[in-house]
Amino acid sequence: MRVLSIKMSQITVFFHATRQEGQLYLPNLVEGLVRRYKFADAPRNFGDIEADAVEFRHGLFRGNAVESLRVFSDGIVIKSRSDSDEVDAFIADFTLWTREQIGLSFFC
């Protein structure tokens, strides 16, 4: 069978994130993710950040659109119209970047 197109891939990752230096400053995370993945829609002010999730829409990773990224306190959900291998690569990039730039450590 030959794949003609991919309608949607979605991957959910559950984890416990900690930051040794102390509480994460959420505006830095939002700004960094918008800059890194070129999200067209993201929280614009602190009031837009819900208690349970922060949502980013229509970003770019390795030439592929990321339909949405929802960041929860205990995981992330990524939707993309690309192969799930690309979504897996996005997750690897996301966790590496947040570890190196924000100081988060992830435990599954």
PDB file of N, CA and C in Angstrom:
ATOM      1  N   MET A   1       0.847  -1.171   0.000  1.00  0.00           N
ATOM      2  CA  MET A   1       0.000   0.000   0.000  1.00  0.00           C
ATOM      3  C   MET A   1       0.897   1.240   0.000  1.00  0.00           C
ATOM      4  N   ARG A   2       0.508   2.225  -0.763  1.00  0.00           N
ATOM      5  CA  ARG A   2       1.264   3.468  -0.864  1.00  0.00           C
ATOM      6  C   ARG A   2       0.478   4.588  -0.189  1.00  0.00           C
ATOM      7  N   VAL A   3       1.142   5.357   0.660  1.00  0.00           N
ATOM      8  CA  VAL A   3       0.510   6.477   1.342  1.00  0.00           C
ATOM      9  C   VAL A   3       0.435   7.653   0.385  1.00  0.00           C
ATOM     10  N   LEU A   4      -0.761   8.166   0.165  1.00  0.00           N
ATOM     11  CA  LEU A   4      -0.949   9.304  -0.730  1.00  0.00           C
ATOM     12  C   LEU A   4      -0.919  10.626   0.027  1.00  0.00           C
ATOM     13  N   SER A   5      -1.449  10.633   1.246  1.00  0.00           N
ATOM     14  CA  SER A   5      -1.409  11.831   2.080  1.00  0.00           C
ATOM     15  C   SER A   5      -1.676  11.429   3.520  1.00  0.00           C
ATOM     16  N   ILE A   6      -1.327  12.307   4.402  1.00  0.00           N
ATOM     17  CA  ILE A   6      -1.546  12.083   5.833  1.00  0.00           C
ATOM     18  C   ILE A   6      -2.539  13.129   6.298  1.00  0.00           C
ATOM     19  N   LYS A   7      -3.661  12.671   6.808  1.00  0.00           N
ATOM     20  CA  LYS A   7      -4.706  13.587   7.275  1.00  0.00           C
ATOM     21  C   LYS A   7      -4.321  14.230   8.596  1.00  0.00           C
ATOM     22  N   MET A   8      -3.876  13.415   9.553  1.00  0.00           N
ATOM     23  CA  MET A   8      -3.516  13.966  10.866  1.00  0.00           C
ATOM     24  C   MET A   8      -2.779  12.909  11.677  1.00  0.00           C
ATOM     25  N   SER A   9      -1.730  13.332  12.336  1.00  0.00           N
ATOM     26  CA  SER A   9      -1.036  12.514  13.329  1.00  0.00           C
ATOM     27  C   SER A   9      -1.189  13.222  14.661  1.00  0.00           C
ATOM     28  N   GLN A  10      -1.411  12.463  15.699  1.00  0.00           N
ATOM     29  CA  GLN A  10      -1.502  13.037  17.043  1.00  0.00           C
ATOM     30  C   GLN A  10      -0.763  12.127  18.004  1.00  0.00           C
ATOM     31  N   ILE A  11       0.074  12.719  18.803  1.00  0.00           N
ATOM     32  CA  ILE A  11       0.804  11.968  19.815  1.00  0.00           C
ATOM     33  C   ILE A  11       0.649  12.685  21.146  1.00  0.00           C
ATOM     34  N   THR A  12       0.368  11.908  22.165  1.00  0.00           N
ATOM     35  CA  THR A  12       0.260  12.415  23.528  1.00  0.00           C
ATOM     36  C   THR A  12       1.417  11.846  24.332  1.00  0.00           C
ATOM     37  N   VAL A  13       2.102  12.696  25.060  1.00  0.00           N
ATOM     38  CA  VAL A  13       3.224  12.278  25.892  1.00  0.00           C
ATOM     39  C   VAL A  13       2.928  12.712  27.324  1.00  0.00           C
ATOM     40  N   PHE A  14       2.953  11.755  28.238  1.00  0.00           N
ATOM     41  CA  PHE A  14       2.766  12.057  29.652  1.00  0.00           C
ATOM     42  C   PHE A  14       4.124  12.082  30.340  1.00  0.00           C
ATOM     43  N   PHE A  15       4.325  13.048  31.224  1.00  0.00           N
ATOM     44  CA  PHE A  15       5.588  13.145  31.942  1.00  0.00           C
ATOM     45  C   PHE A  15       5.405  13.984  33.193  1.00  0.00           C
ATOM     46  N   HIS A  16       6.426  13.967  33.989  1.00  0.00           N
ATOM     47  CA  HIS A  16       6.513  14.872  35.131  1.00  0.00           C
ATOM     48  C   HIS A  16       7.709  15.776  34.835  1.00  0.00           C
ATOM     49  N   ALA A  17       7.471  17.067  34.787  1.00  0.00           N
ATOM     50  CA  ALA A  17       8.549  18.020  34.499  1.00  0.00           C
ATOM     51  C   ALA A  17       8.931  18.751  35.772  1.00  0.00           C
ATOM     52  N   THR A  18      10.215  18.870  35.993  1.00  0.00           N
ATOM     53  CA  THR A  18      10.715  19.620  37.140  1.00  0.00           C
ATOM     54  C   THR A  18      11.783  20.593  36.667  1.00  0.00           C
ATOM     55  N   ARG A  19      12.030  21.570  37.492  1.00  0.00           N
ATOM     56  CA  ARG A  19      13.073  22.564  37.191  1.00  0.00           C
ATOM     57  C   ARG A  19      13.847  22.808  38.476  1.00  0.00           C
ATOM     58  N   GLN A  20      15.088  22.385  38.492  1.00  0.00           N
ATOM     59  CA  GLN A  20      15.908  22.453  39.691  1.00  0.00           C
ATOM     60  C   GLN A  20      16.071  23.880  40.200  1.00  0.00           C
ATOM     61  N   GLU A  21      16.123  24.847  39.283  1.00  0.00           N
ATOM     62  CA  GLU A  21      16.348  26.238  39.669  1.00  0.00           C
ATOM     63  C   GLU A  21      15.137  26.874  40.332  1.00  0.00           C
ATOM     64  N   GLY A  22      13.962  26.247  40.218  1.00  0.00           N
ATOM     65  CA  GLY A  22      12.752  26.807  40.798  1.00  0.00           C
ATOM     66  C   GLY A  22      11.635  26.900  39.785  1.00  0.00           C
ATOM     67  N   GLN A  23      10.583  27.589  40.153  1.00  0.00           N
ATOM     68  CA  GLN A  23       9.390  27.663  39.317  1.00  0.00           C
ATOM     69  C   GLN A  23       9.688  28.286  37.961  1.00  0.00           C
ATOM     70  N   LEU A  24       9.067  27.720  36.946  1.00  0.00           N
ATOM     71  CA  LEU A  24       9.225  28.186  35.571  1.00  0.00           C
ATOM     72  C   LEU A  24       8.477  29.493  35.365  1.00  0.00           C
ATOM     73  N   TYR A  25       9.101  30.450  34.687  1.00  0.00           N
ATOM     74  CA  TYR A  25       8.459  31.706  34.315  1.00  0.00           C
ATOM     75  C   TYR A  25       7.774  31.472  32.967  1.00  0.00           C
ATOM     76  N   LEU A  26       6.461  31.281  32.993  1.00  0.00           N
ATOM     77  CA  LEU A  26       5.709  30.875  31.811  1.00  0.00           C
ATOM     78  C   LEU A  26       5.856  31.799  30.608  1.00  0.00           C
ATOM     79  N   PRO A  27       5.891  33.137  30.771  1.00  0.00           N
ATOM     80  CA  PRO A  27       6.086  33.974  29.580  1.00  0.00           C
ATOM     81  C   PRO A  27       7.375  33.661  28.813  1.00  0.00           C
ATOM     82  N   ASN A  28       8.435  33.243  29.494  1.00  0.00           N
ATOM     83  CA  ASN A  28       9.668  32.852  28.802  1.00  0.00           C
ATOM     84  C   ASN A  28       9.457  31.597  27.966  1.00  0.00           C
ATOM     85  N   LEU A  29       8.704  30.644  28.505  1.00  0.00           N
ATOM     86  CA  LEU A  29       8.413  29.425  27.758  1.00  0.00           C
ATOM     87  C   LEU A  29       7.597  29.752  26.513  1.00  0.00           C
ATOM     88  N   VAL A  30       6.538  30.541  26.673  1.00  0.00           N
ATOM     89  CA  VAL A  30       5.675  30.903  25.547  1.00  0.00           C
ATOM     90  C   VAL A  30       6.475  31.625  24.471  1.00  0.00           C
ATOM     91  N   GLU A  31       7.222  32.629  24.849  1.00  0.00           N
ATOM     92  CA  GLU A  31       8.022  33.402  23.891  1.00  0.00           C
ATOM     93  C   GLU A  31       9.033  32.519  23.166  1.00  0.00           C
ATOM     94  N   GLY A  32       9.690  31.653  23.901  1.00  0.00           N
ATOM     95  CA  GLY A  32      10.689  30.774  23.295  1.00  0.00           C
ATOM     96  C   GLY A  32      10.089  29.790  22.309  1.00  0.00           C
ATOM     97  N   LEU A  33       8.930  29.212  22.651  1.00  0.00           N
ATOM     98  CA  LEU A  33       8.284  28.261  21.745  1.00  0.00           C
ATOM     99  C   LEU A  33       7.787  28.947  20.480  1.00  0.00           C
ATOM    100  N   VAL A  34       7.256  30.151  20.614  1.00  0.00           N
ATOM    101  CA  VAL A  34       6.802  30.903  19.436  1.00  0.00           C
ATOM    102  C   VAL A  34       7.983  31.200  18.524  1.00  0.00           C
ATOM    103  N   ARG A  35       9.079  31.618  19.100  1.00  0.00           N
ATOM    104  CA  ARG A  35      10.268  31.947  18.307  1.00  0.00           C
ATOM    105  C   ARG A  35      10.850  30.694  17.641  1.00  0.00           C
ATOM    106  N   ARG A  36      10.968  29.604  18.390  1.00  0.00           N
ATOM    107  CA  ARG A  36      11.608  28.397  17.864  1.00  0.00           C
ATOM    108  C   ARG A  36      10.771  27.713  16.781  1.00  0.00           C
ATOM    109  N   TYR A  37       9.453  27.609  17.024  1.00  0.00           N
ATOM    110  CA  TYR A  37       8.594  26.848  16.118  1.00  0.00           C
ATOM    111  C   TYR A  37       7.657  27.724  15.287  1.00  0.00           C
ATOM    112  N   LYS A  38       7.835  29.030  15.353  1.00  0.00           N
ATOM    113  CA  LYS A  38       7.092  29.981  14.510  1.00  0.00           C
ATOM    114  C   LYS A  38       5.573  29.818  14.610  1.00  0.00           C
ATOM    115  N   PHE A  39       5.067  29.583  15.811  1.00  0.00           N
ATOM    116  CA  PHE A  39       3.625  29.438  15.988  1.00  0.00           C
ATOM    117  C   PHE A  39       2.923  30.743  15.643  1.00  0.00           C
ATOM    118  N   ALA A  40       1.871  30.635  14.813  1.00  0.00           N
ATOM    119  CA  ALA A  40       1.107  31.809  14.402  1.00  0.00           C
ATOM    120  C   ALA A  40       0.121  32.239  15.478  1.00  0.00           C
ATOM    121  N   ASP A  41      -0.306  31.311  16.316  1.00  0.00           N
ATOM    122  CA  ASP A  41      -1.270  31.608  17.369  1.00  0.00           C
ATOM    123  C   ASP A  41      -0.753  31.032  18.678  1.00  0.00           C
ATOM    124  N   ALA A  42      -0.639  31.895  19.665  1.00  0.00           N
ATOM    125  CA  ALA A  42      -0.130  31.497  20.976  1.00  0.00           C
ATOM    126  C   ALA A  42      -0.709  32.448  22.013  1.00  0.00           C
ATOM    127  N   PRO A  43      -0.633  32.091  23.280  1.00  0.00           N
ATOM    128  CA  PRO A  43      -1.102  33.015  24.312  1.00  0.00           C
ATOM    129  C   PRO A  43      -0.388  34.360  24.180  1.00  0.00           C
ATOM    130  N   ARG A  44      -1.152  35.438  24.216  1.00  0.00           N
ATOM    131  CA  ARG A  44      -0.579  36.777  24.044  1.00  0.00           C
ATOM    132  C   ARG A  44      -0.290  37.478  25.368  1.00  0.00           C
ATOM    133  N   ASN A  45      -0.999  37.089  26.420  1.00  0.00           N
ATOM    134  CA  ASN A  45      -0.730  37.675  27.733  1.00  0.00           C
ATOM    135  C   ASN A  45      -0.981  36.621  28.795  1.00  0.00           C
ATOM    136  N   PHE A  46      -0.588  36.913  29.991  1.00  0.00           N
ATOM    137  CA  PHE A  46      -0.672  35.918  31.055  1.00  0.00           C
ATOM    138  C   PHE A  46      -2.102  35.462  31.297  1.00  0.00           C
ATOM    139  N   GLY A  47      -3.072  36.335  31.064  1.00  0.00           N
ATOM    140  CA  GLY A  47      -4.467  35.965  31.243  1.00  0.00           C
ATOM    141  C   GLY A  47      -4.931  34.889  30.272  1.00  0.00           C
ATOM    142  N   ASP A  48      -4.226  34.738  29.138  1.00  0.00           N
ATOM    143  CA  ASP A  48      -4.577  33.709  28.157  1.00  0.00           C
ATOM    144  C   ASP A  48      -4.087  32.320  28.553  1.00  0.00           C
ATOM    145  N   ILE A  49      -3.188  32.259  29.512  1.00  0.00           N
ATOM    146  CA  ILE A  49      -2.639  30.977  29.930  1.00  0.00           C
ATOM    147  C   ILE A  49      -3.597  30.352  30.941  1.00  0.00           C
ATOM    148  N   GLU A  50      -4.246  29.269  30.527  1.00  0.00           N
ATOM    149  CA  GLU A  50      -5.194  28.586  31.396  1.00  0.00           C
ATOM    150  C   GLU A  50      -4.447  27.834  32.490  1.00  0.00           C
ATOM    151  N   ALA A  51      -5.176  27.469  33.513  1.00  0.00           N
ATOM    152  CA  ALA A  51      -4.576  26.745  34.632  1.00  0.00           C
ATOM    153  C   ALA A  51      -4.086  25.363  34.223  1.00  0.00           C
ATOM    154  N   ASP A  52      -4.790  24.720  33.280  1.00  0.00           N
ATOM    155  CA  ASP A  52      -4.423  23.344  32.964  1.00  0.00           C
ATOM    156  C   ASP A  52      -3.641  23.167  31.662  1.00  0.00           C
ATOM    157  N   ALA A  53      -3.685  24.143  30.745  1.00  0.00           N
ATOM    158  CA  ALA A  53      -3.002  23.952  29.459  1.00  0.00           C
ATOM    159  C   ALA A  53      -2.682  25.277  28.787  1.00  0.00           C
ATOM    160  N   VAL A  54      -1.630  25.238  27.983  1.00  0.00           N
ATOM    161  CA  VAL A  54      -1.266  26.361  27.122  1.00  0.00           C
ATOM    162  C   VAL A  54      -1.282  25.805  25.699  1.00  0.00           C
ATOM    163  N   GLU A  55      -2.009  26.475  24.790  1.00  0.00           N
ATOM    164  CA  GLU A  55      -2.127  25.965  23.427  1.00  0.00           C
ATOM    165  C   GLU A  55      -1.451  26.888  22.424  1.00  0.00           C
ATOM    166  N   PHE A  56      -0.722  26.259  21.510  1.00  0.00           N
ATOM    167  CA  PHE A  56      -0.055  26.934  20.402  1.00  0.00           C
ATOM    168  C   PHE A  56      -0.618  26.331  19.122  1.00  0.00           C
ATOM    169  N   ARG A  57      -0.832  27.180  18.095  1.00  0.00           N
ATOM    170  CA  ARG A  57      -1.429  26.675  16.856  1.00  0.00           C
ATOM    171  C   ARG A  57      -0.617  27.120  15.642  1.00  0.00           C
ATOM    172  N   HIS A  58      -0.593  26.266  14.681  1.00  0.00           N
ATOM    173  CA  HIS A  58       0.042  26.420  13.379  1.00  0.00           C
ATOM    174  C   HIS A  58       1.500  26.906  13.481  1.00  0.00           C
ATOM    175  N   GLY A  59       2.336  25.942  13.830  1.00  0.00           N
ATOM    176  CA  GLY A  59       3.768  26.188  13.890  1.00  0.00           C
ATOM    177  C   GLY A  59       4.492  25.470  12.762  1.00  0.00           C
ATOM    178  N   LEU A  60       5.807  25.494  12.833  1.00  0.00           N
ATOM    179  CA  LEU A  60       6.641  24.907  11.789  1.00  0.00           C
ATOM    180  C   LEU A  60       7.790  24.142  12.417  1.00  0.00           C
ATOM    181  N   PHE A  61       7.982  22.910  11.941  1.00  0.00           N
ATOM    182  CA  PHE A  61       9.113  22.102  12.384  1.00  0.00           C
ATOM    183  C   PHE A  61       9.637  21.320  11.195  1.00  0.00           C
ATOM    184  N   ARG A  62      10.882  21.536  10.842  1.00  0.00           N
ATOM    185  CA  ARG A  62      11.561  20.853   9.734  1.00  0.00           C
ATOM    186  C   ARG A  62      10.738  20.888   8.448  1.00  0.00           C
ATOM    187  N   GLY A  63      10.142  22.049   8.189  1.00  0.00           N
ATOM    188  CA  GLY A  63       9.394  22.225   6.959  1.00  0.00           C
ATOM    189  C   GLY A  63       7.966  21.700   6.994  1.00  0.00           C
ATOM    190  N   ASN A  64       7.534  21.153   8.104  1.00  0.00           N
ATOM    191  CA  ASN A  64       6.185  20.609   8.234  1.00  0.00           C
ATOM    192  C   ASN A  64       5.376  21.433   9.228  1.00  0.00           C
ATOM    193  N   ALA A  65       4.106  21.624   8.904  1.00  0.00           N
ATOM    194  CA  ALA A  65       3.222  22.368   9.806  1.00  0.00           C
ATOM    195  C   ALA A  65       2.885  21.527  11.031  1.00  0.00           C
ATOM    196  N   VAL A  66       2.915  22.180  12.170  1.00  0.00           N
ATOM    197  CA  VAL A  66       2.438  21.594  13.422  1.00  0.00           C
ATOM    198  C   VAL A  66       1.091  22.249  13.680  1.00  0.00           C
ATOM    199  N   GLU A  67       0.023  21.479  13.551  1.00  0.00           N
ATOM    200  CA  GLU A  67      -1.315  22.041  13.708  1.00  0.00           C
ATOM    201  C   GLU A  67      -1.505  22.624  15.106  1.00  0.00           C
ATOM    202  N   SER A  68      -1.134  21.851  16.127  1.00  0.00           N
ATOM    203  CA  SER A  68      -1.277  22.376  17.483  1.00  0.00           C
ATOM    204  C   SER A  68      -0.328  21.671  18.437  1.00  0.00           C
ATOM    205  N   LEU A  69       0.034  22.399  19.450  1.00  0.00           N
ATOM    206  CA  LEU A  69       0.814  21.893  20.577  1.00  0.00           C
ATOM    207  C   LEU A  69       0.088  22.370  21.826  1.00  0.00           C
ATOM    208  N   ARG A  70      -0.345  21.423  22.648  1.00  0.00           N
ATOM    209  CA  ARG A  70      -0.967  21.772  23.923  1.00  0.00           C
ATOM    210  C   ARG A  70      -0.023  21.294  25.014  1.00  0.00           C
ATOM    211  N   VAL A  71       0.377  22.220  25.876  1.00  0.00           N
ATOM    212  CA  VAL A  71       1.301  21.933  26.967  1.00  0.00           C
ATOM    213  C   VAL A  71       0.509  21.923  28.264  1.00  0.00           C
ATOM    214  N   PHE A  72       0.520  20.788  28.932  1.00  0.00           N
ATOM    215  CA  PHE A  72      -0.139  20.610  30.219  1.00  0.00           C
ATOM    216  C   PHE A  72       0.926  20.499  31.303  1.00  0.00           C
ATOM    217  N   SER A  73       0.520  20.514  32.539  1.00  0.00           N
ATOM    218  CA  SER A  73       1.483  20.361  33.633  1.00  0.00           C
ATOM    219  C   SER A  73       2.059  18.948  33.671  1.00  0.00           C
ATOM    220  N   ASP A  74       1.376  17.990  33.050  1.00  0.00           N
ATOM    221  CA  ASP A  74       1.839  16.602  33.102  1.00  0.00           C
ATOM    222  C   ASP A  74       2.001  15.961  31.723  1.00  0.00           C
ATOM    223  N   GLY A  75       2.128  16.779  30.667  1.00  0.00           N
ATOM    224  CA  GLY A  75       2.335  16.210  29.350  1.00  0.00           C
ATOM    225  C   GLY A  75       2.074  17.194  28.231  1.00  0.00           C
ATOM    226  N   ILE A  76       2.187  16.699  27.014  1.00  0.00           N
ATOM    227  CA  ILE A  76       1.925  17.501  25.826  1.00  0.00           C
ATOM    228  C   ILE A  76       1.124  16.673  24.832  1.00  0.00           C
ATOM    229  N   VAL A  77       0.366  17.363  23.981  1.00  0.00           N
ATOM    230  CA  VAL A  77      -0.358  16.738  22.878  1.00  0.00           C
ATOM    231  C   VAL A  77       0.018  17.509  21.618  1.00  0.00           C
ATOM    232  N   ILE A  78       0.498  16.782  20.613  1.00  0.00           N
ATOM    233  CA  ILE A  78       0.920  17.397  19.359  1.00  0.00           C
ATOM    234  C   ILE A  78       0.058  16.836  18.234  1.00  0.00           C
ATOM    235  N   LYS A  79      -0.453  17.725  17.384  1.00  0.00           N
ATOM    236  CA  LYS A  79      -1.191  17.327  16.185  1.00  0.00           C
ATOM    237  C   LYS A  79      -0.473  17.919  14.977  1.00  0.00           C
ATOM    238  N   SER A  80      -0.309  17.086  13.965  1.00  0.00           N
ATOM    239  CA  SER A  80       0.371  17.536  12.754  1.00  0.00           C
ATOM    240  C   SER A  80      -0.159  16.765  11.560  1.00  0.00           C
ATOM    241  N   ARG A  81      -0.096  17.378  10.403  1.00  0.00           N
ATOM    242  CA  ARG A  81      -0.449  16.685   9.168  1.00  0.00           C
ATOM    243  C   ARG A  81       0.815  16.146   8.510  1.00  0.00           C
ATOM    244  N   SER A  82       1.602  15.486   9.319  1.00  0.00           N
ATOM    245  CA  SER A  82       2.827  14.868   8.819  1.00  0.00           C
ATOM    246  C   SER A  82       2.950  13.486   9.443  1.00  0.00           C
ATOM    247  N   ASP A  83       3.886  12.736   8.955  1.00  0.00           N
ATOM    248  CA  ASP A  83       4.134  11.391   9.438  1.00  0.00           C
ATOM    249  C   ASP A  83       4.407  11.408  10.943  1.00  0.00           C
ATOM    250  N   SER A  84       3.995  10.365  11.639  1.00  0.00           N
ATOM    251  CA  SER A  84       4.215  10.319  13.097  1.00  0.00           C
ATOM    252  C   SER A  84       5.700  10.304  13.454  1.00  0.00           C
ATOM    253  N   ASP A  85       6.564   9.879  12.531  1.00  0.00           N
ATOM    254  CA  ASP A  85       8.006   9.966  12.783  1.00  0.00           C
ATOM    255  C   ASP A  85       8.443  11.424  12.932  1.00  0.00           C
ATOM    256  N   GLU A  86       7.833  12.317  12.149  1.00  0.00           N
ATOM    257  CA  GLU A  86       8.132  13.743  12.270  1.00  0.00           C
ATOM    258  C   GLU A  86       7.630  14.299  13.598  1.00  0.00           C
ATOM    259  N   VAL A  87       6.479  13.814  14.047  1.00  0.00           N
ATOM    260  CA  VAL A  87       5.956  14.250  15.344  1.00  0.00           C
ATOM    261  C   VAL A  87       6.861  13.749  16.462  1.00  0.00           C
ATOM    262  N   ASP A  88       7.346  12.519  16.352  1.00  0.00           N
ATOM    263  CA  ASP A  88       8.311  12.002  17.325  1.00  0.00           C
ATOM    264  C   ASP A  88       9.576  12.865  17.349  1.00  0.00           C
ATOM    265  N   ALA A  89      10.044  13.273  16.184  1.00  0.00           N
ATOM    266  CA  ALA A  89      11.237  14.131  16.102  1.00  0.00           C
ATOM    267  C   ALA A  89      10.957  15.484  16.751  1.00  0.00           C
ATOM    268  N   PHE A  90       9.735  16.005  16.565  1.00  0.00           N
ATOM    269  CA  PHE A  90       9.350  17.253  17.217  1.00  0.00           C
ATOM    270  C   PHE A  90       9.408  17.100  18.733  1.00  0.00           C
ATOM    271  N   ILE A  91       8.892  16.001  19.249  1.00  0.00           N
ATOM    272  CA  ILE A  91       8.909  15.755  20.698  1.00  0.00           C
ATOM    273  C   ILE A  91      10.341  15.725  21.206  1.00  0.00           C
ATOM    274  N   ALA A  92      11.220  15.047  20.493  1.00  0.00           N
ATOM    275  CA  ALA A  92      12.635  14.987  20.896  1.00  0.00           C
ATOM    276  C   ALA A  92      13.242  16.383  20.901  1.00  0.00           C
ATOM    277  N   ASP A  93      12.946  17.171  19.881  1.00  0.00           N
ATOM    278  CA  ASP A  93      13.468  18.542  19.797  1.00  0.00           C
ATOM    279  C   ASP A  93      12.898  19.416  20.916  1.00  0.00           C
ATOM    280  N   PHE A  94      11.598  19.287  21.164  1.00  0.00           N
ATOM    281  CA  PHE A  94      10.931  20.047  22.217  1.00  0.00           C
ATOM    282  C   PHE A  94      11.550  19.752  23.585  1.00  0.00           C
ATOM    283  N   THR A  95      11.734  18.478  23.909  1.00  0.00           N
ATOM    284  CA  THR A  95      12.279  18.134  25.225  1.00  0.00           C
ATOM    285  C   THR A  95      13.742  18.571  25.350  1.00  0.00           C
ATOM    286  N   LEU A  96      14.517  18.437  24.284  1.00  0.00           N
ATOM    287  CA  LEU A  96      15.910  18.890  24.316  1.00  0.00           C
ATOM    288  C   LEU A  96      15.974  20.402  24.501  1.00  0.00           C
ATOM    289  N   TRP A  97      15.179  21.143  23.725  1.00  0.00           N
ATOM    290  CA  TRP A  97      15.197  22.598  23.815  1.00  0.00           C
ATOM    291  C   TRP A  97      14.755  23.077  25.202  1.00  0.00           C
ATOM    292  N   THR A  98      13.670  22.517  25.718  1.00  0.00           N
ATOM    293  CA  THR A  98      13.190  22.964  27.037  1.00  0.00           C
ATOM    294  C   THR A  98      14.186  22.605  28.132  1.00  0.00           C
ATOM    295  N   ARG A  99      14.905  21.525  27.971  1.00  0.00           N
ATOM    296  CA  ARG A  99      15.936  21.165  28.948  1.00  0.00           C
ATOM    297  C   ARG A  99      17.100  22.152  28.886  1.00  0.00           C
ATOM    298  N   GLU A 100      17.592  22.417  27.676  1.00  0.00           N
ATOM    299  CA  GLU A 100      18.764  23.268  27.516  1.00  0.00           C
ATOM    300  C   GLU A 100      18.462  24.765  27.742  1.00  0.00           C
ATOM    301  N   GLN A 101      17.324  25.237  27.270  1.00  0.00           N
ATOM    302  CA  GLN A 101      17.025  26.665  27.322  1.00  0.00           C
ATOM    303  C   GLN A 101      16.196  27.097  28.532  1.00  0.00           C
ATOM    304  N   ILE A 102      15.342  26.217  29.032  1.00  0.00           N
ATOM    305  CA  ILE A 102      14.439  26.569  30.118  1.00  0.00           C
ATOM    306  C   ILE A 102      14.842  25.869  31.418  1.00  0.00           C
ATOM    307  N   GLY A 103      15.593  24.779  31.313  1.00  0.00           N
ATOM    308  CA  GLY A 103      16.040  24.067  32.500  1.00  0.00           C
ATOM    309  C   GLY A 103      15.083  23.008  32.996  1.00  0.00           C
ATOM    310  N   LEU A 104      14.149  22.556  32.143  1.00  0.00           N
ATOM    311  CA  LEU A 104      13.207  21.510  32.564  1.00  0.00           C
ATOM    312  C   LEU A 104      13.825  20.134  32.415  1.00  0.00           C
ATOM    313  N   SER A 105      13.514  19.271  33.367  1.00  0.00           N
ATOM    314  CA  SER A 105      13.870  17.861  33.295  1.00  0.00           C
ATOM    315  C   SER A 105      12.580  17.062  33.228  1.00  0.00           C
ATOM    316  N   PHE A 106      12.558  16.031  32.391  1.00  0.00           N
ATOM    317  CA  PHE A 106      11.350  15.243  32.189  1.00  0.00           C
ATOM    318  C   PHE A 106      11.538  13.835  32.723  1.00  0.00           C
ATOM    319  N   PHE A 107      10.515  13.342  33.423  1.00  0.00           N
ATOM    320  CA  PHE A 107      10.498  11.980  33.938  1.00  0.00           C
ATOM    321  C   PHE A 107       9.185  11.335  33.517  1.00  0.00           C
ATOM    322  N   CYS A 108       9.266  10.175  32.897  1.00  0.00           N
ATOM    323  CA  CYS A 108       8.042   9.478  32.434  1.00  0.00           C
ATOM    324  C   CYS A 108       7.534   8.530  33.496  1.00  0.00           C
TER     325      CYS A 108
END
